[in-house]
mmCIF file of C-alpha atoms in Angstrom:
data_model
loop_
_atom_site.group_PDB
_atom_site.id
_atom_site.type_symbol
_atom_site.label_atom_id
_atom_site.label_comp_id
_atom_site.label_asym_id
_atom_site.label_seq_id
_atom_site.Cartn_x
_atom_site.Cartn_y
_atom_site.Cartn_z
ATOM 1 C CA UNK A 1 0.000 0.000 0.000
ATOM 2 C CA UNK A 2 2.971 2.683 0.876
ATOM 3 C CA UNK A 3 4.503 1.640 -2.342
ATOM 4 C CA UNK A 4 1.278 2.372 -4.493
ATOM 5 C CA UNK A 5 1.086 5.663 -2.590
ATOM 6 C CA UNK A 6 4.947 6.349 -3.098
ATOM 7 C CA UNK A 7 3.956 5.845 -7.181
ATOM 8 C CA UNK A 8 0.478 7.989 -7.669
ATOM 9 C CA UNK A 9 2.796 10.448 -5.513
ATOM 10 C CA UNK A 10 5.319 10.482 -8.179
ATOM 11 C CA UNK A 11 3.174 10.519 -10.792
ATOM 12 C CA UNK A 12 1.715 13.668 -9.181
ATOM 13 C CA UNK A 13 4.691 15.730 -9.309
ATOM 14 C CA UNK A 14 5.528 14.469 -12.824
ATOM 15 C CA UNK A 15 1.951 15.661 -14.100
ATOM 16 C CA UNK A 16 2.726 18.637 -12.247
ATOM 17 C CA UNK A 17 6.149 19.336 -13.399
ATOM 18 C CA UNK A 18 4.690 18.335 -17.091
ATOM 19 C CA UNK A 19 1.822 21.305 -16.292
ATOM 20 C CA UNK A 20 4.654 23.788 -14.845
ATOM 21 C CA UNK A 21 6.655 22.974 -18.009
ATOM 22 C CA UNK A 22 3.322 23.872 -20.454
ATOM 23 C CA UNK A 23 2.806 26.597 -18.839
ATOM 24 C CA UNK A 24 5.863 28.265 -19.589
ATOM 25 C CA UNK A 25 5.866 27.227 -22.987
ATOM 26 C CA UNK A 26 1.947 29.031 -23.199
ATOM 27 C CA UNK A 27 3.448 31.940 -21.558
ATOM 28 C CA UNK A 28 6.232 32.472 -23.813
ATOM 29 C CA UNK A 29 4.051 32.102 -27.137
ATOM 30 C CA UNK A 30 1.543 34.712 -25.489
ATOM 31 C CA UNK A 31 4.177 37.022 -24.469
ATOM 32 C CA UNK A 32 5.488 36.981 -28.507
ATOM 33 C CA UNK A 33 2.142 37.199 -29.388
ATOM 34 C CA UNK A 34 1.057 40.273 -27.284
ATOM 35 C CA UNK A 35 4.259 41.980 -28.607
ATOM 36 C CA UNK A 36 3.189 41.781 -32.026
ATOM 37 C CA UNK A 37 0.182 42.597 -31.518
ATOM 38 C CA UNK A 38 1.107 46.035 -29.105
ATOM 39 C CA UNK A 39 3.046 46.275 -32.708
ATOM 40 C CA UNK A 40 0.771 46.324 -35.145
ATOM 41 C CA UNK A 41 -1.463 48.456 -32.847
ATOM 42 C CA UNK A 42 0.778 51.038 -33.842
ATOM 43 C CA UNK A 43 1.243 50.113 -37.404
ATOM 44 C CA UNK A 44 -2.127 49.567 -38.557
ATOM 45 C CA UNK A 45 -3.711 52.850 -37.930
ATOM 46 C CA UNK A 46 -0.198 54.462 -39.469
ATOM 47 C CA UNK A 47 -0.590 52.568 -42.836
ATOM 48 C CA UNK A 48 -4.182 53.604 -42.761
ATOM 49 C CA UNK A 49 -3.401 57.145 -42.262
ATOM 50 C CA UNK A 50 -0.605 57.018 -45.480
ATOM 51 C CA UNK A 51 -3.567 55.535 -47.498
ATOM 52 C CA UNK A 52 -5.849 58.832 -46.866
ATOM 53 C CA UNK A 53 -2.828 61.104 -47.211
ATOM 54 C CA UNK A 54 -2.339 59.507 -50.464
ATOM 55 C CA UNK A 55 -5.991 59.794 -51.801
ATOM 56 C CA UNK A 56 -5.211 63.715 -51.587
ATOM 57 C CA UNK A 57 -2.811 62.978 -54.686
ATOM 58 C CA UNK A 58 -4.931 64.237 -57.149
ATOM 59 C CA UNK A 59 -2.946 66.725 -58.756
ATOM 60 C CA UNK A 60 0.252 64.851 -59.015
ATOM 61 C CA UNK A 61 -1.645 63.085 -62.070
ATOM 62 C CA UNK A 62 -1.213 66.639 -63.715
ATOM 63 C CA UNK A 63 1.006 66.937 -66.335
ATOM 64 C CA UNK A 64 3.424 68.586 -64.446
ATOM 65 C CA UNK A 65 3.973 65.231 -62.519
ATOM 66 C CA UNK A 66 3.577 62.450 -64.427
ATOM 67 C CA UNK A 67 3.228 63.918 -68.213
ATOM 68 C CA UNK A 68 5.716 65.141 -70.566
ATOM 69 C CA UNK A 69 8.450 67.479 -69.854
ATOM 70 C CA UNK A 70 8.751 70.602 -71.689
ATOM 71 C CA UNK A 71 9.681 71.098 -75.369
ATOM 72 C CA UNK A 72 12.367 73.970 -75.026
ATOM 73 C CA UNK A 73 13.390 76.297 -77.959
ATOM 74 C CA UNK A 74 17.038 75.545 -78.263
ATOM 75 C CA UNK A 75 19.074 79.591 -78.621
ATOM 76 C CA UNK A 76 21.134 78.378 -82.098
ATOM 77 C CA UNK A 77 17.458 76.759 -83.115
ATOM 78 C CA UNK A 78 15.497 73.546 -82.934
ATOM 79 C CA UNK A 79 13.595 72.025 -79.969
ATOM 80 C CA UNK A 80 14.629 69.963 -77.548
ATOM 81 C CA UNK A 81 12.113 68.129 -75.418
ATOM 82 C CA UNK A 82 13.512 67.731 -71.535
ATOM 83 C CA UNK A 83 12.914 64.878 -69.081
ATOM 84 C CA UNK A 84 9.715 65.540 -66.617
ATOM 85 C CA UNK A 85 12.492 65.827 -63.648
ATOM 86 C CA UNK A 86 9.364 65.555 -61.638
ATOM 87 C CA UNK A 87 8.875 62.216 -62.516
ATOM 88 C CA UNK A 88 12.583 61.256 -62.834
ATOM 89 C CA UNK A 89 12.845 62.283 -59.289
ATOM 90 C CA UNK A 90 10.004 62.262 -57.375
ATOM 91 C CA UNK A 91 6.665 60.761 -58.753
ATOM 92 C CA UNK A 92 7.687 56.986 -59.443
ATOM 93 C CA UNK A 93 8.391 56.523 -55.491
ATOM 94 C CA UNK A 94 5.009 57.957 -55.337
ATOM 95 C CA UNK A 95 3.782 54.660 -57.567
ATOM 96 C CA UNK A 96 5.643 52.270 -55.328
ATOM 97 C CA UNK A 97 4.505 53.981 -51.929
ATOM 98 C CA UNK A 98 0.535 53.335 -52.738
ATOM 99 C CA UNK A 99 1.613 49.701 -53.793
ATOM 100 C CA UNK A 100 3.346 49.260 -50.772
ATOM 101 C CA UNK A 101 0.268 51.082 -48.602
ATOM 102 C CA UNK A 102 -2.175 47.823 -50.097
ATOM 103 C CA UNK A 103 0.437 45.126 -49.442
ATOM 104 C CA UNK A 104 1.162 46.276 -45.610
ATOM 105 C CA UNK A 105 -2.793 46.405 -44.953
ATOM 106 C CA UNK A 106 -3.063 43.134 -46.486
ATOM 107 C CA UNK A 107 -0.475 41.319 -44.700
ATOM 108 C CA UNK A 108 -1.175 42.979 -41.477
ATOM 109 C CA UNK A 109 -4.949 42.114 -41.766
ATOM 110 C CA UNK A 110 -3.396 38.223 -42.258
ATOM 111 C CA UNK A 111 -0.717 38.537 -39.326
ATOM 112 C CA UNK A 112 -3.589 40.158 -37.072
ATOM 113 C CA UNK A 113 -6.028 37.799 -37.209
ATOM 114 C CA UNK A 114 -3.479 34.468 -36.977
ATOM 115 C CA UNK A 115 -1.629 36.296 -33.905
ATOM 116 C CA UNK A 116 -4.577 37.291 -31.861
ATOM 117 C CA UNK A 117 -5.951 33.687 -32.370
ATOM 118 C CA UNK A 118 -3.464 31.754 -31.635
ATOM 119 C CA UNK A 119 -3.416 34.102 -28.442
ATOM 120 C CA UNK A 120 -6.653 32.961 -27.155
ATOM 121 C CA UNK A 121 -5.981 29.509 -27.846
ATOM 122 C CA UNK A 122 -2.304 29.822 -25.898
ATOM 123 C CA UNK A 123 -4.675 31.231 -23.271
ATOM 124 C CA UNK A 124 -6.617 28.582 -23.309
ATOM 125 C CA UNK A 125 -4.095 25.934 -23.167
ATOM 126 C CA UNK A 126 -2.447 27.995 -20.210
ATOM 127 C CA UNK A 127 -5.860 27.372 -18.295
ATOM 128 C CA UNK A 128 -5.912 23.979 -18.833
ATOM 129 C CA UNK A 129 -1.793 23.169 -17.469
ATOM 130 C CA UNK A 130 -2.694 25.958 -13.848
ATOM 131 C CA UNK A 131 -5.757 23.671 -13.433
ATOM 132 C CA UNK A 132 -3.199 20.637 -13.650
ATOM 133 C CA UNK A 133 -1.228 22.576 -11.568
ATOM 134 C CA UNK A 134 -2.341 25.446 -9.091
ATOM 135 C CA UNK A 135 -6.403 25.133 -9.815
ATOM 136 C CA UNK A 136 -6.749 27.805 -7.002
ATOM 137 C CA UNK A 137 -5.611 30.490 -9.800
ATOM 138 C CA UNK A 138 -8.391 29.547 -12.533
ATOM 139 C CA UNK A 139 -11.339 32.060 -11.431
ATOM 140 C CA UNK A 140 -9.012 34.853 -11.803
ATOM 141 C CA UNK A 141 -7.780 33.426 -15.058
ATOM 142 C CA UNK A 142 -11.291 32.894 -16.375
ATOM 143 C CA UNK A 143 -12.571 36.252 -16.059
ATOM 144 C CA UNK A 144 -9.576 37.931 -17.651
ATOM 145 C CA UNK A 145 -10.348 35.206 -20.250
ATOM 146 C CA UNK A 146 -13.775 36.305 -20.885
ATOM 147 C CA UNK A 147 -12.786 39.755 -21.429
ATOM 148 C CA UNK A 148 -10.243 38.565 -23.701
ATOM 149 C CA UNK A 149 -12.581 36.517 -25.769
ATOM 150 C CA UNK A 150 -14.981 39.311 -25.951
ATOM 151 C CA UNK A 151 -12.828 42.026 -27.765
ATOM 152 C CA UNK A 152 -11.444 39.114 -29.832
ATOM 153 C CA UNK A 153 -14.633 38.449 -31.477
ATOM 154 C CA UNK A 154 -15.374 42.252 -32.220
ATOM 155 C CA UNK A 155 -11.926 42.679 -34.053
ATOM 156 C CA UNK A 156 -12.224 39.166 -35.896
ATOM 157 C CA UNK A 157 -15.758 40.009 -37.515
ATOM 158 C CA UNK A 158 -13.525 43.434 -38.291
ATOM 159 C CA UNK A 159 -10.660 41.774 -39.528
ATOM 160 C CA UNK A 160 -12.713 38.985 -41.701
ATOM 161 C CA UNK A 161 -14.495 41.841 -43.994
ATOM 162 C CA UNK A 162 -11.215 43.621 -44.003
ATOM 163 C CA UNK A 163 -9.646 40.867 -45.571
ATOM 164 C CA UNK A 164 -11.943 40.287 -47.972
ATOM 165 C CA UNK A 165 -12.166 43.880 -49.207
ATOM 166 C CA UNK A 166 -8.457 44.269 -49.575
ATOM 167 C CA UNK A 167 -8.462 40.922 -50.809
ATOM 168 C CA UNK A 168 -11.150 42.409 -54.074
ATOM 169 C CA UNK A 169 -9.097 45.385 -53.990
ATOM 170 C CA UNK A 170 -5.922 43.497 -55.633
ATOM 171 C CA UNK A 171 -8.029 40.788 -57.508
ATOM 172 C CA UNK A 172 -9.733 40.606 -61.110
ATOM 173 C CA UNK A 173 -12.922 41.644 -59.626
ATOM 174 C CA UNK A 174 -11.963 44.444 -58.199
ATOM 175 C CA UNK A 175 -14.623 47.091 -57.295
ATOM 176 C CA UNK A 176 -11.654 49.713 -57.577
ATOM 177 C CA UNK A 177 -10.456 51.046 -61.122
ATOM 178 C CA UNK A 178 -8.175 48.871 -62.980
ATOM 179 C CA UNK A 179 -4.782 50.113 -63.036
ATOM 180 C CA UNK A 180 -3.762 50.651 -66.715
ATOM 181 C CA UNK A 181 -1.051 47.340 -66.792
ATOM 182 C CA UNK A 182 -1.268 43.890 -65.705
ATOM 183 C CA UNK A 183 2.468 43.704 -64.716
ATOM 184 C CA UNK A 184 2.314 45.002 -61.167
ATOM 185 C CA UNK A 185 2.402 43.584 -57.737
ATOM 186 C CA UNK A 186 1.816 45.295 -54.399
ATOM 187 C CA UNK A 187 4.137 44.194 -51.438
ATOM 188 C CA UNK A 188 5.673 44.637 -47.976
ATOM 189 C CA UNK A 189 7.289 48.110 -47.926
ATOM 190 C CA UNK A 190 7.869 51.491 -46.619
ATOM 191 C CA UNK A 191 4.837 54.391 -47.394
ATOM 192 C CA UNK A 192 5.612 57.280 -48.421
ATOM 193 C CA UNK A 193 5.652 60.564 -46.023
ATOM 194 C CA UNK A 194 3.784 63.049 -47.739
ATOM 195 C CA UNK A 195 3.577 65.457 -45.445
ATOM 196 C CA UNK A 196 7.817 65.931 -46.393
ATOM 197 C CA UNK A 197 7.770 65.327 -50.185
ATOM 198 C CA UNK A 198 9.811 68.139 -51.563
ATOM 199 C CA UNK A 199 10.629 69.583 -54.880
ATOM 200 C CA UNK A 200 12.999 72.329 -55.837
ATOM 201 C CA UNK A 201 13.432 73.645 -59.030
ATOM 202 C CA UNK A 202 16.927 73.857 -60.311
ATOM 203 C CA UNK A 203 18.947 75.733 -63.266
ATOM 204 C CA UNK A 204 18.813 75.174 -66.673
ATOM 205 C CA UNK A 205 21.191 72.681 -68.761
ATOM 206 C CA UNK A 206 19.102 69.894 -67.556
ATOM 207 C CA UNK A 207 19.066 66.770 -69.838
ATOM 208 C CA UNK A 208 17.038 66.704 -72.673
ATOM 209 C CA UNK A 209 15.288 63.340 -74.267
ATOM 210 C CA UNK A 210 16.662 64.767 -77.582
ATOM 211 C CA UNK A 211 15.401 66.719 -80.306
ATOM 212 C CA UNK A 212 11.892 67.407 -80.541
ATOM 213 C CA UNK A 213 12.283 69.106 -84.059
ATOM 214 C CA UNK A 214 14.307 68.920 -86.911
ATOM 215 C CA UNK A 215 17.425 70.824 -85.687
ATOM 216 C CA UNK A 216 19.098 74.051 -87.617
ATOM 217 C CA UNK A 217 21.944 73.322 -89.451
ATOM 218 C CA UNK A 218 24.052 74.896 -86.576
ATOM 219 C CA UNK A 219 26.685 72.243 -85.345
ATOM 220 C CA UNK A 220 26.526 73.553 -81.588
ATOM 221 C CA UNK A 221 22.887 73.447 -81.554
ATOM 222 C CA UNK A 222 23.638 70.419 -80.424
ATOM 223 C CA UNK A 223 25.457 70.855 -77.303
ATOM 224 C CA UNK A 224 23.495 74.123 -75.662
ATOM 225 C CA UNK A 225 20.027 73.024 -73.782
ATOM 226 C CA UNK A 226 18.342 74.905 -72.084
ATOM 227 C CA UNK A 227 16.134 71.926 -70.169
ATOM 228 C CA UNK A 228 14.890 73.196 -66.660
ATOM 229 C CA UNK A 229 16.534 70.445 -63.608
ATOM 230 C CA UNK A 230 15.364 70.165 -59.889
ATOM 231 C CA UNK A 231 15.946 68.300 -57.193
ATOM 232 C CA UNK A 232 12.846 66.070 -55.379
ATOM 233 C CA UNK A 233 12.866 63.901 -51.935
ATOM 234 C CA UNK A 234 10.006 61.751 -50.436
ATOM 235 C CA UNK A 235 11.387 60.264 -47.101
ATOM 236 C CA UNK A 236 9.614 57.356 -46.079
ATOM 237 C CA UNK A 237 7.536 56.167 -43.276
ATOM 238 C CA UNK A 238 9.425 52.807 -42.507
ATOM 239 C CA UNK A 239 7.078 50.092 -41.740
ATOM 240 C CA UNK A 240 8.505 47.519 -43.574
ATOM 241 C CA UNK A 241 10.236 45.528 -40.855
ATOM 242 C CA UNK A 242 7.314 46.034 -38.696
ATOM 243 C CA UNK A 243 4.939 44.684 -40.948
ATOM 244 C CA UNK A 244 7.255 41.933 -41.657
ATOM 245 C CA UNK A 245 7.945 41.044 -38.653
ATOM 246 C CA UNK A 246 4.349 40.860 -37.555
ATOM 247 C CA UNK A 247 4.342 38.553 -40.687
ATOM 248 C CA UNK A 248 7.035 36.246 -39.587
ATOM 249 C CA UNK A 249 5.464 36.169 -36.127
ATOM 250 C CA UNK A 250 2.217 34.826 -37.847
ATOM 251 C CA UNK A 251 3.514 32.215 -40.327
ATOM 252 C CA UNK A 252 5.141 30.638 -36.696
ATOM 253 C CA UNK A 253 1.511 30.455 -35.163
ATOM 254 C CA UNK A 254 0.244 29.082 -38.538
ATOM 255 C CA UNK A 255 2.326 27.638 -41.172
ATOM 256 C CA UNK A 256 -0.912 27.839 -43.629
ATOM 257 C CA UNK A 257 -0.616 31.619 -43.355
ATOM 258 C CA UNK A 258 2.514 31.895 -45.418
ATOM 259 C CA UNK A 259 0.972 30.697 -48.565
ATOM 260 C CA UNK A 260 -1.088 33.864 -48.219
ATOM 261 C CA UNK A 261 1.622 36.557 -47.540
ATOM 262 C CA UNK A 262 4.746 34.941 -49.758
ATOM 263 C CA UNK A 263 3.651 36.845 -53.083
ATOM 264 C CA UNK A 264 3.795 39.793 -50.951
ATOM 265 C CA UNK A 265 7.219 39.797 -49.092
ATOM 266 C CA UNK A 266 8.987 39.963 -52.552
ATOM 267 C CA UNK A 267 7.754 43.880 -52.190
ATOM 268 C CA UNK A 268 5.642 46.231 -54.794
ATOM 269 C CA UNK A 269 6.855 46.435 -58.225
ATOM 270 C CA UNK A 270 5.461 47.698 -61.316
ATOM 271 C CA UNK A 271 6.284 47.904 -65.156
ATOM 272 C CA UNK A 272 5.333 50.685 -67.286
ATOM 273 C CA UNK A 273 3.894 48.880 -70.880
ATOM 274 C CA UNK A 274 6.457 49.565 -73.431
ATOM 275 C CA UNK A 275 5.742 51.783 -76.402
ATOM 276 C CA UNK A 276 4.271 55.215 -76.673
ATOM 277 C CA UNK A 277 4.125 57.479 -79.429
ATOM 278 C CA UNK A 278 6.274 58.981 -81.971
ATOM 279 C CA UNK A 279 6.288 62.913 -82.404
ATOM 280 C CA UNK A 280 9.369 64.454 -84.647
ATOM 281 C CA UNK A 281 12.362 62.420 -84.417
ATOM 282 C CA UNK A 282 11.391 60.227 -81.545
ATOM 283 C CA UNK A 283 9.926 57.787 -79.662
ATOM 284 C CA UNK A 284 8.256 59.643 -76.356
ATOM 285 C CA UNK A 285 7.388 57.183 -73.348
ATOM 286 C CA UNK A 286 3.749 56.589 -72.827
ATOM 287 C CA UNK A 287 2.720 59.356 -71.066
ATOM 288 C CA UNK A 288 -0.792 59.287 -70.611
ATOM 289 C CA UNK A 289 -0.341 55.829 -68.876
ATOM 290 C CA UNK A 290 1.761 57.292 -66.722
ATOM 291 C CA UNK A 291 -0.915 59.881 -65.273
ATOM 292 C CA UNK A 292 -3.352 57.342 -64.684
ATOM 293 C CA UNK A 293 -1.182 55.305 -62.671
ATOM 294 C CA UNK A 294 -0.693 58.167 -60.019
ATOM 295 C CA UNK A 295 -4.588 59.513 -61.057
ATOM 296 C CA UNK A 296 -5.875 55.723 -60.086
ATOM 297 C CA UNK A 297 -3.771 55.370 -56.788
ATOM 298 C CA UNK A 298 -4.867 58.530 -55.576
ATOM 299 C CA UNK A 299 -8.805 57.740 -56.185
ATOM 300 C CA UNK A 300 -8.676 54.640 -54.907
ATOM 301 C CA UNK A 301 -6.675 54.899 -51.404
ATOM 302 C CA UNK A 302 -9.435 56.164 -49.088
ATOM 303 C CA UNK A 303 -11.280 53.176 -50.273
ATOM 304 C CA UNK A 304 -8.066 51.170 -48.666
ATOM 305 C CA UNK A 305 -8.259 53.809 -45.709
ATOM 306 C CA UNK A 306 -12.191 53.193 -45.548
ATOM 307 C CA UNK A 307 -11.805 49.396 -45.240
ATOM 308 C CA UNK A 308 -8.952 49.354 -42.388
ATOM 309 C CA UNK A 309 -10.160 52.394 -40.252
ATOM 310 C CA UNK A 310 -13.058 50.059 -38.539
ATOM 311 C CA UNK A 311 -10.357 48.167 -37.098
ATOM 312 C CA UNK A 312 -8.477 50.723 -35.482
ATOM 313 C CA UNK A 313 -10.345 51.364 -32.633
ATOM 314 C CA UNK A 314 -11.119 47.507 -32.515
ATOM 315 C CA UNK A 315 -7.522 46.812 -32.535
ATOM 316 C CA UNK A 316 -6.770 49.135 -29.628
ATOM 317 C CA UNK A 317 -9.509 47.748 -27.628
ATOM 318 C CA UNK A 318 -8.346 44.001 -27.847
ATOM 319 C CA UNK A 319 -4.355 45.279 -27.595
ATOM 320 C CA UNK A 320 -5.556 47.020 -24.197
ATOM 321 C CA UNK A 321 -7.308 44.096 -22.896
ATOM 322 C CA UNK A 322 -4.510 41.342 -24.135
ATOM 323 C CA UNK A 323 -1.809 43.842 -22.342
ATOM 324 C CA UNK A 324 -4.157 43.493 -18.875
ATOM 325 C CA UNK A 325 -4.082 39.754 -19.709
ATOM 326 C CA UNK A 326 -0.373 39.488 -19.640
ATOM 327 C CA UNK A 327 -0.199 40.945 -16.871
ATOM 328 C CA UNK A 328 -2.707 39.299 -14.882
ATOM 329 C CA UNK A 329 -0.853 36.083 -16.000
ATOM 330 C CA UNK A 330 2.478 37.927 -14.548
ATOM 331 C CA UNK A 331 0.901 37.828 -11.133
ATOM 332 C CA UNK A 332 -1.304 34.727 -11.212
ATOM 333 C CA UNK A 333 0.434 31.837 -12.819
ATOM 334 C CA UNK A 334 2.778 30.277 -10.461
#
């Protein structure tokens, strides 16, 4: 009889050291979890604020932006049509930064809802080893639980239509205008910070395309342009490791998930179509297709901004109430 009791007391303190062991490992996963998520509290509403700054593009579709750059009467005779320095300088980042805004609201709509479930499910499995272990912890536990649950389900519901939207957004049957190219791909990246975008206008003897006109017979007409320069800068907001690393913390909770995110951690990239049209002695880029690039971005962003700003306050809810978790876990579990 002592022995029997000597055994079911052994096997006791094994289940127990087993539970103690579980715990730890639950604890760990929720405290990587809770970071990313305290993360992405932060990153979420910035994206969404890039994607409204960037719906107040409108005019950079002008001409002056994205169009042709002006045809300049050369002083020994001829024309000479000059780069859009604009463009050269200033507007293509413009092109990448509102590809980059769709892929880091995509992948963080992903990484959000994988981390915050596999949060409540690391919760739950927590519950489970302290009943194993120290059951007079679990009422304490089970309300903070509850509370937990409860601002999970609000930001899920959130997060599921949010998906989906940006989801349409980038697909065939888009309800936003079709971007004028096929050969594009929006990505993990940094948005631009319009609020800093910058252009100065510089002196002449800029570089020309080439002639415009049929030149004089002048030799040196040649070598004197007089194509306006400038100078452009559009720092950027960096995200990018943010957003990926909210990705990578994701893709451990779920392996599934990285099917969903790999096209996107290869970043945005685009292709302007080849071609254009002739005029004089040369073949001009397409310019029109330019314009519509910026001209489509900027319509369509709020759209992006209207699907992700639902979440926001959502997301700060649940962040605030997985925050209280952790540390009610802190003090509770032994």
């Amino acid at each position: 009889m002592k022995k029997m009791l000597l055994i079911s007391a052994a096997l006791f303190a094994m289940s127990i050291g087993t539970a103690d062991a579980s715990i730890q490992t639950d604890m760990a996963a929720m405290r990587t979890d809770a970071q990313a998520i305290q993360q992405m509290t932060t990153t979420w509403p910035e994206v969404q604020a890039a994607a409204q700054s960037y719906g107040a593009l409108a005019p950079y579709a002008a001409k002056q932006w994205a169009g042709q750059g002006p045809i300049i009467d050369t002083p020994l005779g001829g024309q000479e049509l000059c780069h859009n320095t604009h463009w050269d300088q200033l507007t293509s980042e413009l092109v990448t930064g509102g590809l980059n805004i769709t892929g880091d609201a995509a992948v963080e709509a992903y990484a959000l809802q994988t981390i915050a479930i596999d949060f409540q499910q690391q919760y739950a499995n927590l519950m489970i080893a302290e009943v194993q272990a120290h059951a007079s912890n679990v009422q304490q536990l089970s309300q903070t639980e509850a509370q937990t649950k409860a601002t999970l389900n609000n930001l899920m519901n959130l997060l599921t239509v949010t998906g989906q939207q940006l989801q349409t957004a980038m697909g065939p049957g888009t309800t936003l205008r079709q971007m004028p190219f096929t050969n594009w791909q929006a990505g993990i990246g940094d948005v631009p910070n319009l609020a800093q975008a910058q252009y100065t206008a510089g002196p002449h003897d800029g570089a020309p395309i080439g002639w415009y006109a049929q030149p004089t017979d002048n030799a040196l007409a040649r070598l004197i342009d007089r194509c306006p320069t400038g100078s452009g800068s559009l720092p950027m907001i960096p995200l990018a490791a943010r957003v990926q690393s909210a990705a990578n913390v994701s893709v451990q909770d779920e392996l599934d998930v990285q099917q969903a995110i790999a096209p996107f951690e290869h970043g945005s990239s685009y292709v302007l179509p080849s071609g254009g049209f002739a005029s004089g002695l040369l073949r001009l880029p397409n310019y029109p297709v330019r314009m519509q690039i910026v001209g489509i971005l900027a319509a369509d962003m709020p759209a992006i901004a209207g699907y992700m700003q639902p979440v926001t306050p959502a997301l700060q809810a649940f962040n605030t109430t997985v925050q209280s978790t952790m540390s009610e876990v802190s003090q509770n579990v032994q």
